Amino acid sequence: MIDEFNKLLYSNKIITQSIAPSWVNQGINTHILRLDLIHPVISGNKFFKLKYYLDEAEKRDKRTIITFGGAYSNHLLATACACNLMGFKCVGIVRGEKPAIFSSTIKAALEYGMELYFLNRSAYKEKKIPFLIQDHHYIIPEGGYGIPGARGASEILDCVTGIKEYTHIICASGTGTMTAGLTNAINSHQQVISVSVLKENYSLQTEIKSLLTEKGMKNDLKIIHDYHFGGYAKYNPELLDSMKELWTELNLPTDFVYTAKAMYGIKQLIQNDYFKVGDNLLFIHSGGLQGNHSLPVNTLPF
Ligand SMILES: *Cc1c(COP(=O)(O)O)cnc(C)c1O
């Protein structure tokens, strides 16, 4: 199962690109790991976060996967697609009443055969499993948060040649699962910088900590809370302008929920002289571009 999944994952070569945006100071090297190019739907970190959950489900002989997410959730759609590829039945529990018109994410999840249940916000909060679901099921927590998710995410850095050369690994965080995986995987001379996209989500540190291995506990992790732009999936013209700039300068597409905010954060750190000459930064492009469909048409040039 893991082998089969890895074959899907690594069949598209994962590339690391050198980038030199105009705002990077001289003497600082920046690379980007293009996980957004892995697969058109299960892009980015989701592939990595899902694999050990699916493996565990298979080992326990559970052929139905249940998971949770909002109407634009990258996790929900990635799970639908991964289950479709790996032959699992899949149920999605969606936050909020059933809308008159489905989001593009929900439509795509349906196309992958995901069975959907819409729960109002209070029922969703309790993560109630509708009684209609009788099958022996396996639950993947919302956002893939958990030890199997972090274990998969720790394999992200295996895709980078010369990983030891980097001084800083930079990513966006929602649940913090990817951040935990990366922190477990780095070496003692490296630092993970994680830009939280949720507003004032100060419990993130504890949530990440509970996914760290003994080695990970000793590693250097910096969490930044300053670039959420008002909260999850919130944005303003400044964020959109920074995305357009990355596109025109570098031909680099970002998503407004995660990667654009992390990039913006790095730009600020660079401008505040956080890094020193000779530092070697690796930015994880964790995908999520499908989420841009929730923006009004023509907001972005890509
Ligand atoms: C889900 C997601 C994240 C956040 O990952 P966590 O492990 O929940 O912190 C970051 N970037 C993108 C593009 C995502 O889709």
PDB file of N, CA and C and ligand atoms in Angstrom, residues 43-46 49 74-75 143 172-179 255 258-259 285-289, ligand 1:
ATOM      1  N   SER A  43      -2.399  17.818  -4.215  1.00  0.00           N
ATOM      2  CA  SER A  43      -1.113  18.479  -4.308  1.00  0.00           C
ATOM      3  C   SER A  43      -0.497  18.663  -2.938  1.00  0.00           C
ATOM      4  N   GLY A  44       0.742  19.014  -2.959  1.00  0.00           N
ATOM      5  CA  GLY A  44       1.388  19.503  -1.752  1.00  0.00           C
ATOM      6  C   GLY A  44       1.552  18.492  -0.648  1.00  0.00           C
ATOM      7  N   ASN A  45       1.378  18.991   0.565  1.00  0.00           N
ATOM      8  CA  ASN A  45       1.671  18.143   1.715  1.00  0.00           C
ATOM      9  C   ASN A  45       0.612  17.073   1.957  1.00  0.00           C
ATOM     10  N   LYS A  46      -0.541  17.189   1.333  1.00  0.00           N
ATOM     11  CA  LYS A  46      -1.652  16.279   1.647  1.00  0.00           C
ATOM     12  C   LYS A  46      -1.321  14.823   1.316  1.00  0.00           C
ATOM     13  N   LYS A  49       0.748  13.583   4.121  1.00  0.00           N
ATOM     14  CA  LYS A  49       0.026  13.463   5.389  1.00  0.00           C
ATOM     15  C   LYS A  49      -0.959  12.300   5.380  1.00  0.00           C
ATOM     16  N   ASN A  74      -8.677  21.766   1.223  1.00  0.00           N
ATOM     17  CA  ASN A  74      -7.718  20.996   0.428  1.00  0.00           C
ATOM     18  C   ASN A  74      -7.646  19.561   0.928  1.00  0.00           C
ATOM     19  N   HIS A  75      -7.753  19.412   2.241  1.00  0.00           N
ATOM     20  CA  HIS A  75      -7.655  18.088   2.849  1.00  0.00           C
ATOM     21  C   HIS A  75      -8.812  17.172   2.407  1.00  0.00           C
ATOM     22  N   GLY A 143      -8.093  17.906   8.731  1.00  0.00           N
ATOM     23  CA  GLY A 143      -6.780  18.425   8.346  1.00  0.00           C
ATOM     24  C   GLY A 143      -5.668  17.398   8.423  1.00  0.00           C
ATOM     25  N   ALA A 172       4.074  26.970   5.677  1.00  0.00           N
ATOM     26  CA  ALA A 172       2.846  27.501   6.262  1.00  0.00           C
ATOM     27  C   ALA A 172       2.268  26.434   7.180  1.00  0.00           C
ATOM     28  N   SER A 173       1.528  26.849   8.206  1.00  0.00           N
ATOM     29  CA  SER A 173       0.864  25.820   9.007  1.00  0.00           C
ATOM     30  C   SER A 173      -0.589  26.155   9.286  1.00  0.00           C
ATOM     31  N   GLY A 174      -1.384  25.090   9.234  1.00  0.00           N
ATOM     32  CA  GLY A 174      -2.787  25.150   9.637  1.00  0.00           C
ATOM     33  C   GLY A 174      -2.901  24.375  10.938  1.00  0.00           C
ATOM     34  N   THR A 175      -3.003  23.052  10.819  1.00  0.00           N
ATOM     35  CA  THR A 175      -3.032  22.214  12.029  1.00  0.00           C
ATOM     36  C   THR A 175      -1.643  22.053  12.646  1.00  0.00           C
ATOM     37  N   GLY A 176      -0.602  22.282  11.853  1.00  0.00           N
ATOM     38  CA  GLY A 176       0.766  22.119  12.354  1.00  0.00           C
ATOM     39  C   GLY A 176       1.335  20.724  12.134  1.00  0.00           C
ATOM     40  N   THR A 177       0.571  19.874  11.470  1.00  0.00           N
ATOM     41  CA  THR A 177       1.038  18.497  11.249  1.00  0.00           C
ATOM     42  C   THR A 177       2.299  18.454  10.385  1.00  0.00           C
ATOM     43  N   MET A 178       2.272  19.223   9.286  1.00  0.00           N
ATOM     44  CA  MET A 178       3.456  19.259   8.420  1.00  0.00           C
ATOM     45  C   MET A 178       4.643  19.841   9.168  1.00  0.00           C
ATOM     46  N   THR A 179       4.398  20.905   9.923  1.00  0.00           N
ATOM     47  CA  THR A 179       5.470  21.536  10.696  1.00  0.00           C
ATOM     48  C   THR A 179       6.105  20.528  11.653  1.00  0.00           C
ATOM     49  N   ASP A 255      -1.073  29.951  -3.257  1.00  0.00           N
ATOM     50  CA  ASP A 255      -2.485  29.967  -2.853  1.00  0.00           C
ATOM     51  C   ASP A 255      -2.656  30.993  -1.738  1.00  0.00           C
ATOM     52  N   TYR A 258      -2.577  29.617   2.294  1.00  0.00           N
ATOM     53  CA  TYR A 258      -1.384  29.136   2.993  1.00  0.00           C
ATOM     54  C   TYR A 258      -0.076  29.709   2.446  1.00  0.00           C
ATOM     55  N   THR A 259       0.279  29.291   1.230  1.00  0.00           N
ATOM     56  CA  THR A 259       1.647  29.552   0.764  1.00  0.00           C
ATOM     57  C   THR A 259       1.935  31.042   0.563  1.00  0.00           C
ATOM     58  N   HIS A 285       6.707  24.696  -0.934  1.00  0.00           N
ATOM     59  CA  HIS A 285       5.432  25.040  -1.597  1.00  0.00           C
ATOM     60  C   HIS A 285       4.497  23.871  -1.375  1.00  0.00           C
ATOM     61  N   SER A 286       3.605  24.048  -0.411  1.00  0.00           N
ATOM     62  CA  SER A 286       2.774  22.913   0.027  1.00  0.00           C
ATOM     63  C   SER A 286       1.515  22.735  -0.805  1.00  0.00           C
ATOM     64  N   GLY A 287       1.428  23.434  -1.944  1.00  0.00           N
ATOM     65  CA  GLY A 287       0.313  23.194  -2.868  1.00  0.00           C
ATOM     66  C   GLY A 287      -0.903  24.054  -2.553  1.00  0.00           C
ATOM     67  N   GLY A 288      -2.089  23.449  -2.654  1.00  0.00           N
ATOM     68  CA  GLY A 288      -3.317  24.139  -2.271  1.00  0.00           C
ATOM     69  C   GLY A 288      -3.865  25.118  -3.291  1.00  0.00           C
ATOM     70  N   LEU A 289      -3.339  25.045  -4.524  1.00  0.00           N
ATOM     71  CA  LEU A 289      -3.741  26.056  -5.508  1.00  0.00           C
ATOM     72  C   LEU A 289      -5.225  25.996  -5.859  1.00  0.00           C
TER      73      LEU A 289
HETATM   74  C1  LIG B   1      -3.241  21.805   4.468  1.00  0.00           C
HETATM   75  C2  LIG B   1      -2.244  22.768   3.996  1.00  0.00           C
HETATM   76  C3  LIG B   1      -1.256  23.320   4.841  1.00  0.00           C
HETATM   77  C4  LIG B   1      -1.247  23.098   6.315  1.00  0.00           C
HETATM   78  O1  LIG B   1      -0.790  21.888   6.725  1.00  0.00           O
HETATM   79  P1  LIG B   1      -0.887  21.491   8.261  1.00  0.00           P
HETATM   80  O2  LIG B   1      -0.207  20.199   8.318  1.00  0.00           O
HETATM   81  O3  LIG B   1      -2.356  21.392   8.580  1.00  0.00           O
HETATM   82  O4  LIG B   1      -0.265  22.570   9.065  1.00  0.00           O
HETATM   83  C5  LIG B   1      -0.303  24.147   4.292  1.00  0.00           C
HETATM   84  N1  LIG B   1      -0.313  24.455   2.980  1.00  0.00           N
HETATM   85  C6  LIG B   1      -1.257  23.978   2.150  1.00  0.00           C
HETATM   86  C7  LIG B   1      -1.237  24.406   0.745  1.00  0.00           C
HETATM   87  C8  LIG B   1      -2.255  23.128   2.626  1.00  0.00           C
HETATM   88  O5  LIG B   1      -3.198  22.675   1.779  1.00  0.00           O
END
